[in-house]
């Protein structure tokens, strides 16, 4: 049995929100119908988004770094939202593990969103139903699209290729390999929902700069060479002590 | 959590209405001679009316009320589905009870239908409270105090209205002081239970922090950007801004209005007044109404107290008094 999911490389994510914007664009015009957006250019732009990118500052100044965390439905293997739905509108597909909502059966009770520890379900007040990431199920099986475009809209939009889509249970996929090679982790494992989306941790880089070299090379109009070595301490410490 | 009035009204009115029915059936099968016909009809009608107020309010909570009937489909998995089924079954049983009484059918059939209604009522009280207690990501809800207080407060409020009805029906009986004593005992029990629940929730253990939420092991993590320029569903549904002081004031007010004022009223009735007087009836109704008001406040605060895990991502999660030992 397959389990399609996203693998998100936090090391590559630059927090540009392109994934969120493209997700919104596709899902507003796609087969699932429009997402509510009240006054998108007004002072109070309230609307439904499947994917949101949050920014965190980690560490204590001056030893800080910024982490961008794109978050959408985790397509959990043991999805609590599916279990609590009183109408079976929320369901998990056997063939690919995608968690979807049948809008025809959804009564808009919001109980599924309470049962989700990640807060990735958003209530559409206009349609009166709960909405969430569909993993672009209307793209990935769409024969009208070229084969290389049969991926979620967020994956196609990412300029740094920080988002990888694939079957995380199939050893031949990039998603499977990356999770193991880069020690991919799940968000909030304490919630015990077995989320399918994985996050690849940020790597830390050591940048060695020799100021004399830079000055000479600049003078000679030669490009500065930057050495990237495995990290041994915090960034600020390494820069401070060459 | 955001306190939605439709859910507050649903949980309070339906549980109180079921309390009225349970008392009616028990009293009618134990001491039928003490009850007047008008009382039985009025109490059964009041119980059904309370259910309709609750059910009516619940429709305002739904995004698609016209499809609300579909909520009965997943009774195997969902407590919400079980709540809807048991509530509908209870309304059916209570209506049948009323019809059987009015048509003066066999008393034993009346009792059987009444007890069937009680079973459905107990099923509803459990299902209704488990809707909240089964959400493991809200520690303030996911504990035994939630079903215990839902059931206890519902029955006590129902008993308060039942007592007011007894006094109003002006049917002389020696059983009234005993019911008054029972009501006082139930109120004291509910008071202790609610006080324990508040104490438990004030010290609820959670070692979670934003560090666990985003999977980065650092004690100093600060939210810089929520990923949205304005409030949206996730920042509004799971969070209600309230300070510690406001929370403490509300808790004290709830304890006074829900328990202490009604308790004083019932003690006054029992000790000072002739229970068959109109003054006693007026006081008993006032006490029941004050308790109902207190219950509405209590249930609203129950929602406000709920602190969902997903608030971790938005920096709204209540800080734990205990640091996570895994975070260096």
Coordinates of C-alpha atoms in Angstrom, one line a residue:
Chain A
X1 CA 0.0 0.0 0.0
X2 CA 1.4 3.4 -1.0
X3 CA 1.5 6.5 1.2
X4 CA 2.0 9.6 -0.8
X5 CA 3.3 12.5 1.2
X6 CA 5.5 15.6 1.2
X7 CA 9.1 15.7 2.4
X8 CA 10.1 19.3 3.3
X9 CA 13.7 20.2 3.5
X10 CA 14.0 22.9 6.1
X11 CA 17.6 23.5 5.1
X12 CA 16.6 24.7 1.6
X13 CA 13.3 26.5 2.5
X14 CA 13.8 30.2 2.3
X15 CA 10.3 31.2 3.4
X16 CA 9.3 32.8 0.2
X17 CA 5.6 31.5 0.5
X18 CA 5.6 30.5 -3.2
X19 CA 4.3 27.1 -2.2
X20 CA 1.4 28.6 -0.2
X21 CA 0.6 31.1 -3.0
X22 CA 0.7 28.5 -5.8
X23 CA -1.4 26.1 -3.6
X24 CA -4.0 28.8 -3.2
X25 CA -4.0 29.6 -6.9
X26 CA -4.4 26.0 -8.0
X27 CA -7.0 25.1 -5.4
X28 CA -9.0 28.2 -6.2
X29 CA -9.2 27.4 -9.8
X30 CA -8.9 23.6 -9.7
X31 CA -11.6 20.9 -9.6
X32 CA -12.3 21.3 -5.9
X33 CA -13.8 24.7 -6.4
X34 CA -12.9 28.1 -5.0
X35 CA -11.5 28.8 -1.6
X36 CA -13.2 31.5 0.3
X37 CA -11.3 34.8 0.5
X38 CA -13.0 37.7 1.9
X39 CA -11.4 41.0 0.9
X40 CA -8.0 39.5 -0.1
X41 CA -6.6 43.0 -0.8
X42 CA -8.4 44.7 2.1
X43 CA -7.3 45.5 5.6
X44 CA -8.6 42.2 7.0
X45 CA -7.8 39.5 4.4
X46 CA -9.5 36.4 5.9
X47 CA -9.4 33.3 3.8
X48 CA -8.8 29.6 3.6
X49 CA -5.3 28.4 2.9
X50 CA -4.2 24.8 2.7
X51 CA -0.6 25.6 3.3
X52 CA 0.9 28.2 5.6
X53 CA 4.6 29.1 6.2
X54 CA 5.5 30.1 9.7
X55 CA 8.7 31.7 10.7
X56 CA 10.6 31.0 14.0
X57 CA 13.7 32.4 15.5
X58 CA 15.8 29.7 17.2
X59 CA 18.5 30.4 19.7
X60 CA 19.5 33.4 21.8
X61 CA 20.9 36.5 20.3
X62 CA 23.5 36.7 18.8
X63 CA 23.5 33.0 18.2
X64 CA 20.2 32.8 16.4
X65 CA 19.0 31.3 13.2
X66 CA 15.7 31.5 11.4
X67 CA 13.6 28.5 10.6
X68 CA 10.7 28.6 8.0
X69 CA 8.1 25.9 8.7
X70 CA 5.7 25.3 5.8
X71 CA 2.8 23.3 7.3
X72 CA -0.1 21.6 5.5
X73 CA -2.1 18.4 6.2
X74 CA 0.2 15.6 7.3
X75 CA -2.0 12.8 5.8
X76 CA -1.5 10.9 9.0
X77 CA -1.5 7.1 8.9
X78 CA -3.6 7.0 12.1
X79 CA -5.6 10.2 11.2
X80 CA -7.7 11.3 14.3
X81 CA -9.8 13.6 12.1
X82 CA -11.1 10.6 10.1
X83 CA -12.0 8.7 13.3
X84 CA -14.1 11.5 14.8
X85 CA -16.0 12.5 11.7
X86 CA -19.7 11.8 12.4
X87 CA -20.7 11.5 8.7
X88 CA -17.6 9.8 7.3
X89 CA -17.0 12.8 5.1
X90 CA -13.3 12.7 6.2
X91 CA -11.7 9.6 4.8
X92 CA -8.3 8.1 4.1
X93 CA -7.8 6.5 0.7
X94 CA -6.4 3.0 0.7
X95 CA -4.6 3.2 -2.6
X96 CA -2.4 6.2 -1.8
X97 CA -3.0 7.1 1.8
X98 CA -4.3 10.6 1.0
X99 CA -6.8 12.0 3.6
X100 CA -9.6 13.8 1.8
X101 CA -13.0 15.4 2.7
X102 CA -16.1 14.6 0.8
X103 CA -17.8 18.0 0.7
X104 CA -21.2 16.5 -0.1
X105 CA -21.2 14.7 3.2
X106 CA -19.5 17.4 5.4
X107 CA -22.0 19.0 7.7
X108 CA -19.4 21.6 8.9
X109 CA -19.4 20.6 12.6
X110 CA -15.7 21.4 12.9
X111 CA -15.1 18.4 15.1
X112 CA -12.4 17.1 12.8
X113 CA -10.4 20.3 13.2
X114 CA -10.5 19.9 17.0
X115 CA -9.2 16.4 16.6
X116 CA -6.2 17.5 14.5
X117 CA -3.1 18.4 16.6
X118 CA -1.5 20.4 13.8
X119 CA -4.2 22.9 13.0
X120 CA -4.1 22.3 9.3
X121 CA -7.8 22.1 8.6
X122 CA -9.6 25.4 7.9
X123 CA -13.3 26.0 7.9
X124 CA -14.7 27.6 4.8
X125 CA -17.5 29.8 6.1
X126 CA -18.8 30.5 2.5
X127 CA -19.2 26.8 1.6
X128 CA -19.9 25.7 5.2
X129 CA -17.5 22.8 5.0
X130 CA -14.1 22.0 6.4
X131 CA -11.2 22.2 3.9
X132 CA -7.6 21.0 3.9
X133 CA -4.7 20.0 1.7
X134 CA -5.7 17.4 -0.9
X135 CA -2.1 16.7 -1.9
X136 CA -3.4 18.1 -5.2
X137 CA -5.2 14.8 -6.0
X138 CA -6.7 16.5 -9.0
X139 CA -3.2 17.1 -10.4
X140 CA -1.2 14.0 -9.5
X141 CA -3.6 11.7 -11.4
X142 CA -4.5 14.2 -14.1
X143 CA -3.8 12.7 -17.6
X144 CA -4.3 16.1 -19.2
X145 CA -1.2 17.4 -17.6
X146 CA 2.4 16.6 -18.8
X147 CA 3.9 13.7 -16.7
X148 CA 6.5 15.9 -15.1
X149 CA 3.7 18.3 -13.9
X150 CA 1.7 15.6 -12.1
X151 CA 2.9 16.8 -8.7
X152 CA 1.3 19.0 -6.0
X153 CA 1.2 22.7 -6.9
X154 CA 3.4 23.6 -3.9
X155 CA 6.2 21.2 -5.1
X156 CA 6.2 22.7 -8.6
X157 CA 6.4 26.2 -7.3
X158 CA 9.2 25.8 -4.8
X159 CA 12.2 27.7 -6.2
X160 CA 14.7 25.9 -4.1
X161 CA 13.3 22.4 -4.5
X162 CA 12.8 22.2 -0.8
X163 CA 9.6 20.2 -1.3
X164 CA 9.7 16.6 -2.5
X165 CA 6.6 14.6 -3.3
X166 CA 6.5 10.8 -3.4
X167 CA 5.6 7.5 -1.8
X168 CA 7.3 7.5 1.5
X169 CA 6.8 3.7 1.8
X170 CA 8.5 2.9 -1.6
X171 CA 12.3 2.4 -1.2
X172 CA 12.9 3.5 -4.8
X173 CA 11.5 7.0 -4.4
X174 CA 13.6 10.1 -3.6
X175 CA 11.2 10.9 -0.7
X176 CA 12.0 7.5 0.9
X177 CA 15.8 7.9 0.4
X178 CA 15.9 11.5 1.6
X179 CA 14.1 10.7 4.8
X180 CA 16.7 8.0 5.7
X181 CA 19.8 9.8 4.4
X182 CA 18.9 13.1 6.1
X183 CA 17.2 11.7 9.2
X184 CA 13.8 13.1 8.4
X185 CA 11.5 13.7 11.3
X186 CA 7.8 14.1 11.9
X187 CA 6.2 17.1 13.7
X188 CA 4.8 16.6 17.1
X189 CA 5.3 12.8 17.5
X190 CA 3.7 13.1 21.0
X191 CA 0.4 13.4 19.2
X192 CA 0.8 9.7 18.1
X193 CA -1.0 10.2 14.8
X194 CA 1.8 8.8 12.6
X195 CA 2.0 11.8 10.2
X196 CA 3.2 11.0 6.7
X197 CA 4.8 14.3 5.9
X198 CA 8.5 14.5 6.9
X199 CA 10.8 17.4 7.6
X200 CA 14.5 17.3 6.8
X201 CA 16.4 19.1 9.6
X202 CA 18.4 22.2 8.9
X203 CA 22.1 21.6 8.5
X204 CA 24.7 24.0 9.9
X205 CA 27.5 25.2 7.7
X206 CA 31.0 26.5 8.6
X207 CA 32.1 29.3 6.3
X208 CA 35.8 30.0 6.5
X209 CA 36.8 33.4 5.2
X210 CA 40.3 34.7 5.0
X211 CA 40.1 38.5 4.9
X212 CA 43.5 38.9 3.3
X213 CA 42.6 36.5 0.6
X214 CA 39.4 38.3 -0.1
X215 CA 41.1 41.7 -0.3
X216 CA 43.8 40.4 -2.7
X217 CA 41.3 38.5 -4.9
X218 CA 39.0 41.5 -5.0
X219 CA 41.9 43.6 -6.1
X220 CA 42.8 41.0 -8.8
X221 CA 39.1 40.8 -9.8
X222 CA 39.0 37.1 -9.1
X223 CA 35.9 35.5 -7.6
X224 CA 36.1 34.8 -3.8
X225 CA 36.3 31.2 -3.0
X226 CA 34.0 30.1 -0.2
X227 CA 34.8 26.8 1.5
X228 CA 31.9 24.9 2.9
X229 CA 32.9 22.5 5.7
X230 CA 31.0 20.3 8.2
X231 CA 29.8 22.3 11.1
X232 CA 31.5 22.0 14.5
X233 CA 29.9 24.6 16.7
X234 CA 27.5 27.5 16.4
X235 CA 27.7 29.8 13.4
X236 CA 28.5 32.9 15.4
X237 CA 31.3 31.2 17.3
X238 CA 33.0 30.0 14.1
X239 CA 32.9 33.3 12.5
X240 CA 34.1 35.0 15.6
X241 CA 37.1 32.6 16.0
X242 CA 38.7 32.0 12.5
Chain B
X1 CA -10.9 27.3 22.6
X2 CA -13.4 29.7 21.2
X3 CA -16.6 29.6 23.3
X4 CA -19.4 29.1 20.7
X5 CA -22.7 30.0 22.2
X6 CA -24.6 27.4 20.2
X7 CA -22.5 24.6 21.8
X8 CA -22.9 26.2 25.2
X9 CA -26.6 26.2 24.9
X10 CA -26.8 22.7 23.5
X11 CA -24.8 21.1 26.3
X12 CA -26.5 23.0 29.1
X13 CA -30.1 22.9 28.0
X14 CA -30.1 19.3 26.8
X15 CA -28.4 17.9 30.0
X16 CA -30.7 20.0 32.3
X17 CA -33.7 18.8 30.3
X18 CA -32.7 15.2 30.7
X19 CA -32.2 15.8 34.5
X20 CA -35.8 16.9 34.6
X21 CA -37.0 13.8 32.8
X22 CA -34.9 11.4 34.9
X23 CA -36.4 12.9 38.1
X24 CA -39.9 12.8 36.7
X25 CA -39.7 9.1 35.8
X26 CA -38.1 8.0 39.0
X27 CA -40.6 10.0 41.1
X28 CA -43.5 8.8 39.1
X29 CA -42.5 5.2 39.5
X30 CA -41.6 5.4 43.2
X31 CA -44.2 7.8 44.6
X32 CA -46.8 8.4 41.9
X33 CA -49.4 9.5 44.4
X34 CA -47.3 12.6 45.2
X35 CA -47.4 13.9 41.7
X36 CA -50.2 15.8 40.1
X37 CA -51.2 15.2 36.5
X38 CA -50.5 18.8 35.5
X39 CA -47.0 18.4 37.0
X40 CA -46.2 15.3 35.0
X41 CA -47.3 16.9 31.7
X42 CA -45.5 20.2 32.4
X43 CA -42.3 18.4 33.4
X44 CA -42.3 16.1 30.4
X45 CA -43.0 19.1 28.1
X46 CA -40.3 21.2 29.8
X47 CA -37.8 18.4 29.3
X48 CA -38.7 18.1 25.6
X49 CA -38.7 21.9 25.2
X50 CA -35.1 22.0 26.7
X51 CA -34.0 19.4 24.1
X52 CA -35.4 21.4 21.3
X53 CA -33.7 24.6 22.5
X54 CA -30.4 22.6 22.6
X55 CA -30.9 21.0 19.3
X56 CA -32.1 24.3 17.7
X57 CA -28.9 26.0 19.0
X58 CA -26.7 23.2 17.7
X59 CA -27.9 23.9 14.1
X60 CA -26.3 27.3 14.3
X61 CA -23.0 25.6 14.9
X62 CA -23.2 23.6 11.7
X63 CA -21.9 24.9 8.4
X64 CA -24.5 22.8 6.5
X65 CA -27.5 22.4 8.9
X66 CA -29.7 20.8 6.1
X67 CA -27.3 17.9 6.1
X68 CA -27.3 17.6 9.9
X69 CA -29.1 14.2 9.7
X70 CA -26.0 12.6 8.2
X71 CA -24.4 12.9 11.6
X72 CA -26.0 9.6 12.6
X73 CA -24.0 7.6 10.2
X74 CA -20.7 6.9 12.0
X75 CA -22.0 5.7 15.4
X76 CA -19.3 3.1 15.4
X77 CA -16.4 5.6 15.6
X78 CA -17.6 9.0 16.5
X79 CA -18.9 10.2 19.9
X80 CA -20.5 13.1 18.1
X81 CA -22.6 10.7 16.1
X82 CA -23.5 8.8 19.2
X83 CA -24.5 12.1 20.8
X84 CA -26.9 12.9 18.0
X85 CA -28.4 9.4 18.0
X86 CA -29.0 9.3 21.7
X87 CA -30.4 12.8 21.8
X88 CA -32.9 12.0 19.0
X89 CA -33.8 8.7 20.7
X90 CA -34.3 10.5 24.0
X91 CA -36.7 13.1 22.5
X92 CA -38.6 10.2 21.0
X93 CA -38.8 8.3 24.3
X94 CA -39.8 11.5 26.2
X95 CA -42.5 12.3 23.7
X96 CA -43.8 8.7 23.8
X97 CA -43.9 9.0 27.6
X98 CA -46.0 12.1 27.4
X99 CA -48.4 10.6 24.9
X100 CA -48.8 7.4 27.0
X101 CA -49.5 9.4 30.1
X102 CA -52.1 11.7 28.3
X103 CA -53.8 8.7 26.7
X104 CA -53.9 7.0 30.1
X105 CA -52.5 3.8 28.9
X106 CA -51.1 1.1 31.2
X107 CA -48.9 2.4 34.0
X108 CA -46.3 -0.3 33.6
X109 CA -45.9 0.6 29.9
X110 CA -45.4 4.2 31.0
X111 CA -42.7 3.1 33.4
X112 CA -40.9 0.9 30.8
X113 CA -40.9 3.8 28.3
X114 CA -39.7 6.1 31.0
X115 CA -36.8 3.9 32.0
X116 CA -35.9 3.4 28.3
X117 CA -35.8 7.2 28.1
X118 CA -33.5 7.2 31.2
X119 CA -31.1 4.7 29.5
X120 CA -31.0 6.9 26.4
X121 CA -30.5 9.9 28.6
X122 CA -27.5 8.3 30.3
X123 CA -26.2 7.4 26.9
X124 CA -26.5 11.0 25.8
X125 CA -24.9 12.4 28.9
X126 CA -21.9 10.0 28.4
X127 CA -21.7 10.7 24.6
X128 CA -22.1 14.4 25.0
X129 CA -19.3 14.7 27.5
X130 CA -17.0 12.2 25.6
X131 CA -17.2 14.5 22.5
X132 CA -15.0 16.8 24.5
X133 CA -13.2 14.3 26.8
X134 CA -12.0 12.2 23.8
X135 CA -10.0 15.1 22.3
X136 CA -6.7 14.1 23.7
X137 CA -5.0 17.3 22.4
X138 CA -6.9 19.5 24.9
X139 CA -5.6 18.4 28.3
X140 CA -8.1 20.4 30.2
X141 CA -10.9 18.4 28.6
X142 CA -9.4 15.0 28.3
X143 CA -9.9 13.8 31.8
X144 CA -12.5 12.1 34.0
X145 CA -13.8 15.4 35.4
X146 CA -15.4 16.3 32.0
X147 CA -18.0 13.4 32.0
X148 CA -18.3 13.6 35.8
X149 CA -19.1 17.3 35.8
X150 CA -21.3 17.2 32.7
X151 CA -23.5 14.4 34.2
X152 CA -23.5 15.8 37.8
X153 CA -24.3 19.4 36.8
X154 CA -27.0 18.3 34.3
X155 CA -28.7 16.1 36.8
X156 CA -28.5 18.8 39.6
X157 CA -30.0 21.5 37.3
X158 CA -32.7 19.1 36.2
X159 CA -33.5 18.3 39.9
X160 CA -33.6 22.0 40.6
X161 CA -36.3 22.5 38.0
X162 CA -38.1 19.4 39.1
X163 CA -38.2 20.7 42.7
X164 CA -39.5 24.1 41.4
X165 CA -42.2 22.1 39.6
X166 CA -43.2 20.2 42.7
X167 CA -43.6 23.4 44.6
X168 CA -45.7 25.0 41.8
X169 CA -48.0 22.0 41.5
X170 CA -49.0 22.7 45.1
X171 CA -49.7 19.0 45.8
X172 CA -49.2 18.4 49.5
X173 CA -46.8 15.7 50.2
X174 CA -44.2 14.8 52.9
X175 CA -41.7 13.9 50.3
X176 CA -40.9 17.6 49.4
X177 CA -38.4 18.2 52.3
X178 CA -36.6 15.0 51.3
X179 CA -36.3 16.1 47.7
X180 CA -35.1 19.5 49.0
X181 CA -32.4 17.7 51.0
X182 CA -31.4 15.5 48.0
X183 CA -31.1 18.7 45.9
X184 CA -28.9 20.3 48.5
X185 CA -26.7 17.2 48.7
X186 CA -26.4 17.0 44.9
X187 CA -25.5 20.7 44.7
X188 CA -22.8 20.3 47.3
X189 CA -21.5 17.2 45.4
X190 CA -21.4 19.1 42.1
X191 CA -19.7 22.0 43.8
X192 CA -16.9 19.8 45.2
X193 CA -16.5 18.1 41.8
X194 CA -16.3 21.4 39.9
X195 CA -13.8 22.8 42.4
X196 CA -11.7 19.7 42.0
X197 CA -11.9 20.0 38.2
X198 CA -10.7 23.6 38.3
X199 CA -7.9 22.6 40.6
X200 CA -6.9 19.8 38.3
X201 CA -7.0 22.0 35.2
X202 CA -4.9 24.7 36.9
X203 CA -2.1 22.1 37.4
X204 CA -2.6 20.0 34.3
X205 CA 0.7 18.6 33.3
X206 CA 2.0 19.1 29.8
X207 CA 5.6 19.1 29.0
X208 CA 5.0 20.3 25.4
X209 CA 6.5 23.4 24.0
X210 CA 7.0 25.0 20.6
X211 CA 10.2 23.0 20.5
X212 CA 8.3 19.7 20.3
X213 CA 5.8 21.2 17.8
X214 CA 8.4 22.2 15.2
X215 CA 10.9 19.4 16.1
X216 CA 13.9 21.7 16.9
X217 CA 15.6 21.0 20.2
X218 CA 16.2 24.5 21.6
X219 CA 14.9 26.3 24.6
X220 CA 14.8 29.7 22.9
X221 CA 12.3 29.5 20.0
X222 CA 10.3 32.6 19.1
X223 CA 7.5 32.9 16.6
X224 CA 8.4 35.7 14.2
X225 CA 5.6 35.3 11.6
X226 CA 2.3 33.4 11.7
X227 CA 2.3 33.1 8.0
X228 CA -0.8 35.2 7.7
X229 CA -1.3 38.9 7.9
X230 CA -4.6 38.7 9.7
X231 CA -6.5 36.3 12.0
X232 CA -7.9 33.2 10.5
X233 CA -9.7 30.0 11.5
X234 CA -6.7 28.5 13.3
X235 CA -6.0 31.6 15.4
X236 CA -9.6 32.2 16.3
X237 CA -11.2 28.8 16.8
X238 CA -8.6 27.4 19.2
X239 CA -7.8 30.5 21.2
X240 CA -9.7 32.9 23.4
X241 CA -7.7 35.7 24.9
X242 CA -8.1 35.7 28.7
X243 CA -5.7 36.8 31.4
X244 CA -5.0 34.8 34.6
X245 CA -6.8 37.5 36.7
X246 CA -9.9 37.4 34.4
X247 CA -9.9 33.6 34.5
X248 CA -9.8 33.6 38.3
X249 CA -12.6 36.1 38.6
X250 CA -14.8 34.1 36.2
X251 CA -14.1 30.9 38.1
X252 CA -15.2 32.5 41.4
X253 CA -18.2 34.0 39.8
X254 CA -19.2 30.7 38.4
X255 CA -18.9 28.9 41.7
X256 CA -21.1 31.6 43.4
X257 CA -23.8 31.8 40.7
X258 CA -24.0 28.1 39.9
X259 CA -23.7 26.6 43.4
X260 CA -23.7 29.0 46.3
X261 CA -26.7 31.2 45.5
X262 CA -29.0 28.3 44.6
X263 CA -27.7 26.4 47.7
X264 CA -28.6 29.3 49.9
X265 CA -32.1 29.5 48.3
X266 CA -32.8 25.9 48.9
X267 CA -31.6 26.0 52.4
X268 CA -33.8 29.0 53.0
X269 CA -36.8 27.1 51.6
X270 CA -36.0 24.1 53.7
X271 CA -35.4 25.9 56.9
X272 CA -37.6 28.9 57.0
X273 CA -40.5 28.7 54.6
X274 CA -43.6 26.5 54.4
X275 CA -42.8 24.5 51.3
X276 CA -46.4 24.7 50.0
X277 CA -46.4 28.5 50.0
X278 CA -46.2 30.5 46.8
X279 CA -43.1 32.2 48.2
X280 CA -41.3 28.9 48.3
X281 CA -42.4 28.1 44.7
X282 CA -41.1 31.5 43.5
X283 CA -37.8 31.0 45.3
X284 CA -37.4 27.5 43.9
X285 CA -37.9 28.7 40.4
X286 CA -35.5 31.6 41.0
X287 CA -32.9 29.1 42.3
X288 CA -33.3 26.9 39.3
X289 CA -33.0 29.8 36.8
X290 CA -29.9 31.2 38.6
X291 CA -28.3 27.7 38.4
X292 CA -29.1 27.5 34.7
X293 CA -27.5 30.9 34.2
X294 CA -24.5 29.7 36.2
X295 CA -24.3 26.6 34.1
X296 CA -24.2 28.7 30.9
X297 CA -21.3 30.7 32.4
X298 CA -19.6 27.4 33.5
X299 CA -19.9 25.8 30.1
X300 CA -18.7 29.0 28.3
X301 CA -15.6 29.0 30.6
X302 CA -15.1 25.3 29.9
X303 CA -14.5 26.1 26.3
X304 CA -12.3 29.1 27.1
X305 CA -10.2 26.9 29.3
X306 CA -9.5 24.3 26.6
X307 CA -6.0 24.8 25.4
X308 CA -5.4 23.0 22.1
X309 CA -2.0 21.6 21.0
X310 CA -2.1 23.5 17.7
X311 CA -1.8 26.8 19.7
X312 CA 1.9 25.8 20.0
X313 CA 2.4 26.8 16.4
X314 CA 0.9 30.2 16.9
X315 CA 2.6 31.0 20.2
X316 CA -0.8 30.9 22.0
X317 CA -0.2 27.7 24.0
X318 CA -0.5 28.2 27.8
X319 CA 3.0 28.0 29.3
X320 CA 3.6 24.9 31.3
X321 CA 4.8 25.3 34.8
X322 CA 7.1 22.4 34.3
X323 CA 10.0 22.6 31.7
X324 CA 10.4 19.9 29.2
X325 CA 13.3 17.8 30.4
X326 CA 14.2 16.8 26.9
X327 CA 14.9 20.4 25.8
X328 CA 18.4 21.6 26.6

